[in-house]
Amino acid sequence: MDFVGLVSAAGGVGWVLLFFVVALSVIVAIHEYGHYIVGRWCGIHAEVFSLGFGPVLYSRVDKHGTKWQVAALPFGGYVKFLGDADAASGKDGEAMGTLSEAELKRTMHGAALWRRSATVAAGPVFNFILSTFVFAGIFIFSGTIEDDAVIGELKPHPGAEELFEPGDRLLRVDGEAIPDLAAFYEVARAAEPAETVSYVVERDGTETRFDSVYPFPPVLDQLQPQSAAMDAGLAVGDVITAVDGVSVWSLSQVQELVQEGAGKTMALDVWRAGEVLQVELTPRQRDLPTEDGFETRWLIGFSGGAFFEPPRVTLGLWEALTGGAQQTYFVASSSLSGLWHMITGAISSCNIQGPIGIAQTSGDMASQGVQEFVWFIAVLSTAVGLLNLFPIPVLDGGHLVFHAYEAVAGKPPSDRALNVMMTTGLALLLSLMVFALSNDLFCP
């Protein structure tokens, strides 16, 4: 059984939790390793590197004197440096008072300011690096599309599979010339929805004309996590043939009918591997990013495209890394834009997910395949790196603010002020977690 089959067959809360723990553990391990390795390069001694919290299940001490451990609660991790009172890097004043001058320089409170700042910033930076490399790896594995209007692989659809063959070169669609793939997309989007469209293809040096499927049929290419489509049991490769008894041939027809329904329950006829299924689902409102901000729309929760996949060629390493960096930037900038729009009330605050929502998303992505799950890890890694840069005491961003104050004032905040701000930051962070959890439980 393949990966998707295993997840689908197993199902249940246990598997959702497992994939959530796997995703979170990878991200936390990279984040904390960033703190650890840069701290070590800067001469700051790490006493403990812990993956998880609570009772220790396994531990060992390396040649540098760092205790590496795996704890029972796999929902986070930390690096405790010399002179730290706790996992949040609070200052242990009593322990600091017993250290020599040389030992103080090996602590997170006595080392040079730039060394401490580099060590703190390394966690989020390593998250962004992880995202960039994961995205790049997926781009290399998937390849890039050539600009030739050639059919590489047909998607499941009875109308297309009967007439088209891989390797066919599209010459005309609906009478319009198709010099390249970009022209195909332009012509296809302009074509009026119809049961069939005329095509002229070149096959083995011979031109062949026939009528076949609309260029953008309602074929499910990918399911959105926590969507109506996912909950209704729809699967990648399904073809929607009717909505509430109305025959549909194009992706745009489905989108229009969903918008017109404004959230009412809809009955779908779905073609799947030769069988026609009847499925009922209720579209959900979602806030989608646009060039001008966000747009609220009713969605079933799937994406589609052309009736075929074009051939792909291997992407170069530099191109893949550049694309990975751009994708990481896009995820981070979209997240910040979404947060701002929630603060201003432009979109619903239900867009903030808590642990339950993230766990459900990880399970949904894993159910669609390894690549989708790995992609989710990269997205979540960017989000974790970004969150840790927020200027909240307890988080890395809060420590960097303290360092900035120290650079300007020439001395760090007093221990009393630090304790008050750390307590306030912890309360704020816990409040945010409770709010996100309430979204998981009560938001539609």
XYZ file of C-alpha atoms in Angstrom:
444
model
C 0.000 0.000 0.000
C 1.340 3.465 -0.907
C 1.659 6.416 1.444
C -1.723 7.925 0.503
C -3.436 4.560 0.813
C -1.907 4.003 4.235
C -3.132 7.350 5.549
C -6.578 6.948 4.005
C -6.981 3.429 5.345
C -5.745 4.286 8.830
C -7.539 7.596 9.281
C -8.583 8.624 12.765
C -7.335 11.021 15.387
C -4.233 8.952 16.109
C -2.831 9.327 12.603
C -3.693 13.022 12.445
C -1.806 13.488 15.718
C 1.127 11.442 14.425
C 1.607 13.562 11.322
C 1.241 16.731 13.379
C 3.955 15.527 15.768
C 6.231 14.582 12.853
C 5.803 17.980 11.186
C 6.251 19.919 14.426
C 9.239 17.846 15.550
C 11.127 18.455 12.302
C 10.485 22.192 12.477
C 11.341 22.528 16.172
C 14.497 20.432 15.789
C 15.771 22.677 12.985
C 14.818 25.840 14.880
C 16.560 24.788 18.078
C 19.563 23.427 16.188
C 19.985 26.895 14.700
C 20.227 28.340 18.213
C 22.565 25.570 19.304
C 25.059 25.523 16.443
C 25.377 29.298 16.072
C 25.699 29.598 19.851
C 28.471 27.026 19.775
C 30.235 28.887 16.950
C 29.953 32.042 19.065
C 31.467 30.351 22.127
C 28.194 30.110 24.098
C 27.838 26.768 25.854
C 24.603 24.798 25.509
C 23.888 22.660 28.554
C 20.744 20.946 27.229
C 19.242 20.379 23.784
C 15.744 18.990 24.291
C 13.229 17.780 21.744
C 9.991 17.844 23.707
C 9.146 18.716 27.302
C 8.452 16.778 30.474
C 9.960 13.451 31.593
C 13.116 12.514 29.698
C 12.823 9.328 27.626
C 16.366 9.260 26.266
C 19.489 11.346 26.756
C 23.221 11.380 26.116
C 26.033 13.863 26.703
C 28.301 14.707 23.774
C 31.989 15.620 23.821
C 31.142 19.321 24.141
C 29.282 18.714 27.396
C 25.802 19.224 25.931
C 23.034 16.889 27.061
C 20.879 15.809 24.100
C 17.487 14.490 25.153
C 14.084 13.394 23.899
C 11.223 14.142 26.299
C 7.752 12.641 26.617
C 5.686 15.629 25.395
C 6.647 16.135 21.722
C 5.069 19.567 21.303
C 8.116 21.800 21.137
C 11.688 21.883 22.330
C 14.391 24.144 23.685
C 18.099 24.785 24.130
C 19.190 25.694 27.662
C 22.435 27.646 27.621
C 24.859 28.151 30.486
C 23.411 30.745 32.868
C 19.786 30.198 31.803
C 17.195 29.642 34.503
C 14.695 27.942 32.204
C 13.821 26.992 28.624
C 12.815 30.608 27.881
C 16.408 31.773 28.521
C 15.549 33.627 31.691
C 18.603 34.631 33.678
C 19.671 32.427 36.590
C 21.125 35.144 38.797
C 22.280 32.751 41.511
C 24.159 30.511 39.078
C 25.626 33.501 37.239
C 27.084 34.773 40.507
C 29.207 31.644 40.903
C 30.790 31.797 37.437
C 34.257 33.121 36.672
C 34.902 35.913 34.168
C 35.826 33.395 31.478
C 32.736 31.290 32.182
C 30.459 34.346 32.056
C 31.540 34.932 28.449
C 30.192 31.453 27.616
C 26.669 32.336 28.807
C 23.705 33.893 26.996
C 23.869 36.762 29.473
C 27.578 37.486 29.584
C 28.749 36.959 25.995
C 29.310 39.856 23.617
C 26.060 41.402 22.395
C 26.563 40.442 18.752
C 27.200 36.823 19.750
C 23.991 36.667 21.750
C 21.972 38.352 18.991
C 23.320 35.987 16.347
C 22.450 33.003 18.512
C 18.905 34.214 19.129
C 18.248 35.141 15.489
C 19.588 31.796 14.240
C 16.446 29.866 15.225
C 14.020 31.719 12.921
C 16.692 32.020 10.219
C 17.156 28.239 10.202
C 13.380 27.857 9.827
C 13.485 30.050 6.727
C 16.483 28.119 5.407
C 14.614 24.838 5.946
C 11.609 26.186 4.036
C 13.766 27.429 1.177
C 15.573 24.105 0.783
C 12.377 22.053 1.046
C 10.610 24.186 -1.553
C 13.706 24.005 -3.767
C 13.856 20.222 -3.387
C 10.216 19.918 -4.448
C 10.864 22.181 -7.443
C 13.822 20.002 -8.482
C 11.802 16.801 -7.991
C 8.761 18.142 -9.859
C 10.693 19.966 -12.564
C 9.469 22.992 -14.454
C 6.974 23.224 -17.291
C 8.216 23.860 -20.820
C 6.383 26.446 -22.898
C 5.323 23.889 -25.509
C 1.628 23.059 -25.895
C 2.328 19.327 -25.669
C 0.385 16.810 -23.619
C 2.682 15.142 -21.119
C 0.141 13.292 -18.987
C -3.657 13.181 -19.178
C -5.684 13.765 -16.040
C -8.526 11.350 -15.264
C -11.462 12.300 -17.501
C -13.484 10.016 -19.778
C -13.789 12.640 -22.504
C -10.061 13.367 -22.692
C -8.739 9.825 -22.239
C -10.758 8.528 -25.208
C -9.188 10.799 -27.826
C -5.996 12.469 -26.621
C -2.658 10.713 -26.227
C 0.495 11.767 -24.380
C 2.811 13.473 -26.847
C 0.025 15.178 -28.804
C 0.925 18.731 -29.771
C -2.006 21.174 -29.622
C -2.255 23.229 -32.813
C -5.747 24.750 -32.545
C -8.414 25.069 -29.852
C -11.874 26.288 -30.866
C -10.351 27.451 -34.164
C -7.657 29.565 -32.459
C -3.982 28.887 -33.242
C -1.881 27.574 -30.341
C 1.802 28.450 -30.888
C 2.809 27.726 -27.280
C 1.484 26.792 -23.842
C 0.829 30.408 -22.846
C -1.398 30.829 -25.894
C -3.293 27.646 -24.950
C -4.061 29.035 -21.491
C -5.185 32.370 -22.950
C -7.484 30.736 -25.522
C -8.785 28.149 -23.045
C -9.772 30.754 -20.464
C -11.627 32.782 -23.122
C -13.591 29.794 -24.459
C -17.278 29.619 -23.548
C -18.127 26.628 -21.320
C -19.433 23.787 -23.468
C -19.683 20.026 -23.321
C -17.108 19.712 -26.103
C -14.570 21.963 -27.816
C -12.870 21.436 -31.177
C -9.170 20.545 -31.224
C -6.516 20.095 -33.879
C -3.481 18.126 -32.718
C -0.277 16.922 -34.317
C 0.370 13.246 -33.690
C 3.245 11.341 -35.299
C 3.613 14.100 -37.899
C -0.080 14.037 -38.860
C -2.756 16.607 -38.027
C -5.914 15.203 -36.436
C -9.149 17.051 -35.686
C -11.767 16.006 -33.117
C -14.137 17.383 -30.465
C -13.329 16.669 -26.843
C -13.472 17.888 -23.241
C -13.532 21.581 -22.301
C -9.893 22.765 -21.740
C -10.435 23.520 -18.027
C -12.774 20.765 -16.819
C -13.880 20.447 -13.162
C -11.212 17.875 -12.297
C -9.916 17.941 -8.717
C -6.142 18.450 -8.871
C -5.650 19.222 -5.186
C -7.854 19.391 -2.097
C -7.600 22.176 0.438
C -7.185 21.002 4.042
C -10.185 21.377 6.362
C -12.451 22.026 3.377
C -15.960 20.892 2.478
C -14.500 18.767 -0.320
C -12.120 17.002 2.054
C -14.808 16.366 4.664
C -17.236 15.063 2.003
C -14.753 12.413 0.892
C -13.854 13.858 -2.510
C -10.485 12.777 -3.867
C -7.834 14.021 -6.272
C -8.793 12.920 -9.785
C -12.551 13.188 -9.202
C -14.525 14.925 -11.958
C -17.624 16.957 -11.057
C -20.235 16.375 -13.763
C -23.273 18.111 -12.232
C -24.179 20.520 -9.416
C -27.745 20.303 -8.080
C -28.762 18.498 -11.263
C -27.201 21.126 -13.563
C -24.603 19.613 -15.903
C -21.196 21.281 -15.734
C -18.251 20.990 -18.092
C -15.913 23.707 -16.850
C -14.217 24.692 -13.614
C -15.684 28.190 -13.925
C -19.253 26.816 -13.996
C -18.721 25.060 -10.665
C -17.220 28.217 -9.168
C -20.182 30.339 -10.343
C -22.789 27.904 -9.024
C -21.041 27.741 -5.641
C -21.000 31.539 -5.386
C -24.670 31.772 -6.387
C -25.569 29.176 -3.743
C -24.144 31.454 -1.020
C -23.439 28.613 1.366
C -26.436 26.346 0.822
C -25.895 22.572 0.765
C -25.241 21.316 -2.761
C -25.590 17.897 -4.404
C -22.713 16.944 -6.700
C -22.530 14.194 -9.310
C -18.913 12.996 -9.303
C -17.212 10.712 -11.835
C -14.531 8.552 -10.249
C -12.688 5.811 -12.155
C -15.718 4.913 -14.256
C -18.336 5.227 -11.515
C -20.722 8.120 -10.824
C -21.147 9.052 -7.159
C -23.586 11.428 -5.480
C -22.041 13.666 -2.834
C -23.599 16.372 -0.682
C -21.556 19.164 0.842
C -21.905 22.692 2.165
C -19.454 25.318 0.808
C -17.604 27.408 3.349
C -16.575 31.031 3.379
C -12.848 31.591 3.103
C -10.637 34.684 2.850
C -8.352 34.438 -0.184
C -5.295 36.633 -0.821
C -5.460 38.872 -3.904
C -3.210 41.558 -5.380
C -5.175 44.204 -3.468
C -5.548 42.362 -0.172
C -8.117 39.649 0.546
C -11.397 38.494 -0.958
C -14.088 36.524 0.880
C -15.630 33.760 -1.233
C -17.686 30.613 -0.891
C -15.536 27.569 -1.622
C -15.882 23.817 -1.953
C -12.141 23.566 -1.381
C -10.296 22.249 -4.410
C -8.074 23.548 -7.175
C -8.032 22.506 -10.824
C -6.518 23.380 -14.164
C -6.144 22.103 -17.710
C -7.169 18.562 -18.676
C -3.504 17.578 -19.011
C -0.099 18.082 -17.441
C 2.579 19.473 -19.787
C 5.976 17.742 -19.953
C 8.444 18.853 -17.304
C 12.201 19.384 -17.451
C 14.697 19.291 -14.599
C 15.228 22.603 -12.847
C 18.774 23.824 -12.147
C 19.979 24.089 -8.555
C 20.246 27.882 -8.580
C 16.817 28.284 -10.179
C 15.320 25.910 -7.614
C 16.930 27.726 -4.671
C 15.801 31.090 -6.032
C 12.283 29.749 -6.432
C 12.427 28.281 -2.923
C 13.471 31.628 -1.455
C 10.702 33.410 -3.368
C 8.118 30.908 -2.124
C 9.320 31.339 1.466
C 9.034 35.119 1.091
C 5.540 34.746 -0.392
C 4.352 32.610 2.552
C 5.818 35.064 5.089
C 4.466 38.196 3.379
C 1.017 36.617 2.898
C 0.948 35.658 6.579
C 1.802 39.198 7.666
C -0.775 40.626 5.280
C -3.409 38.249 6.622
C -2.573 39.166 10.211
C -2.857 42.875 9.443
C -6.220 42.379 7.739
C -7.465 40.435 10.775
C -6.318 43.200 13.132
C -8.122 45.833 11.039
C -11.240 43.671 10.806
C -11.051 43.296 7.026
C -11.149 39.501 7.308
C -12.269 37.055 9.968
C -10.022 36.272 12.931
C -11.037 32.630 12.386
C -8.116 32.479 9.952
C -5.835 32.001 12.992
C -5.471 28.286 13.662
C -4.557 26.618 16.908
C -3.015 23.209 17.572
C -6.172 21.303 16.630
C -6.501 23.126 13.320
C -2.819 22.681 12.489
C -3.025 18.986 13.387
C -6.060 18.531 11.126
C -4.276 20.340 8.311
C -1.196 18.144 8.675
C -3.362 15.030 8.482
C -5.260 16.341 5.459
C -2.041 17.189 3.631
C -0.515 13.801 4.459
C -3.617 12.095 3.047
C -2.849 13.670 -0.346
C 0.702 12.368 -0.598
C 4.287 12.730 0.571
C 5.008 15.814 -1.537
C 1.965 17.678 -0.216
C 2.887 16.808 3.378
C 6.499 17.916 2.906
C 5.248 21.147 1.301
C 3.102 21.738 4.395
C 6.158 21.275 6.626
C 7.930 24.016 4.657
C 4.940 26.355 4.966
C 4.625 25.676 8.694
C 8.377 26.172 9.175
C 8.088 29.653 7.642
C 5.150 30.443 9.922
C 7.051 29.275 13.020
C 10.108 31.321 12.064
C 7.945 34.381 11.474
C 6.024 33.967 14.733
C 9.255 33.709 16.707
C 10.386 37.072 15.326
C 7.391 38.881 16.802
C 8.610 41.381 19.451
C 7.008 39.508 22.339
C 9.106 38.753 25.440
C 9.729 34.988 25.723
C 9.940 34.728 21.908
C 13.169 35.261 19.970
C 11.898 38.592 18.663
C 11.440 39.831 22.238
C 15.036 38.932 23.110
C 16.235 40.772 20.018
C 14.306 43.847 21.188
C 16.097 43.600 24.546
C 19.399 43.398 22.679
C 18.505 46.461 20.609
C 17.733 48.367 23.820
C 21.073 47.267 25.250
C 22.887 48.444 22.118
C 21.293 51.906 22.389
C 21.334 52.323 26.192
C 24.712 50.691 26.710
C 23.300 48.289 29.319
C 20.603 45.594 29.385
C 17.228 46.118 31.055
C 17.284 45.466 34.798
C 16.593 41.951 36.027
C 13.348 43.153 37.592
C 12.177 44.758 34.349
C 13.124 41.627 32.423
C 11.158 39.422 34.792
C 8.063 41.632 34.476
C 8.284 41.746 30.687
C 8.917 37.999 30.413
C 5.883 37.294 32.601
C 3.792 39.693 30.517
C 5.028 38.113 27.296
C 4.220 34.627 28.554
C 0.711 35.734 29.513
C 0.242 37.311 26.075
C 1.480 34.182 24.335
C -0.799 31.934 26.398
C -3.745 34.235 25.630
C -2.974 33.967 21.925
C -2.852 30.169 22.210
C -6.213 30.087 24.007
C -7.712 32.365 21.341
C -6.395 30.138 18.548
C -7.697 27.032 20.319
C -11.126 28.636 20.655
C -11.055 29.226 16.880
C -10.377 25.530 16.368
C -13.372 24.626 18.511
C -15.960 27.240 17.518
C -15.139 28.697 14.106
C -17.018 27.140 11.153
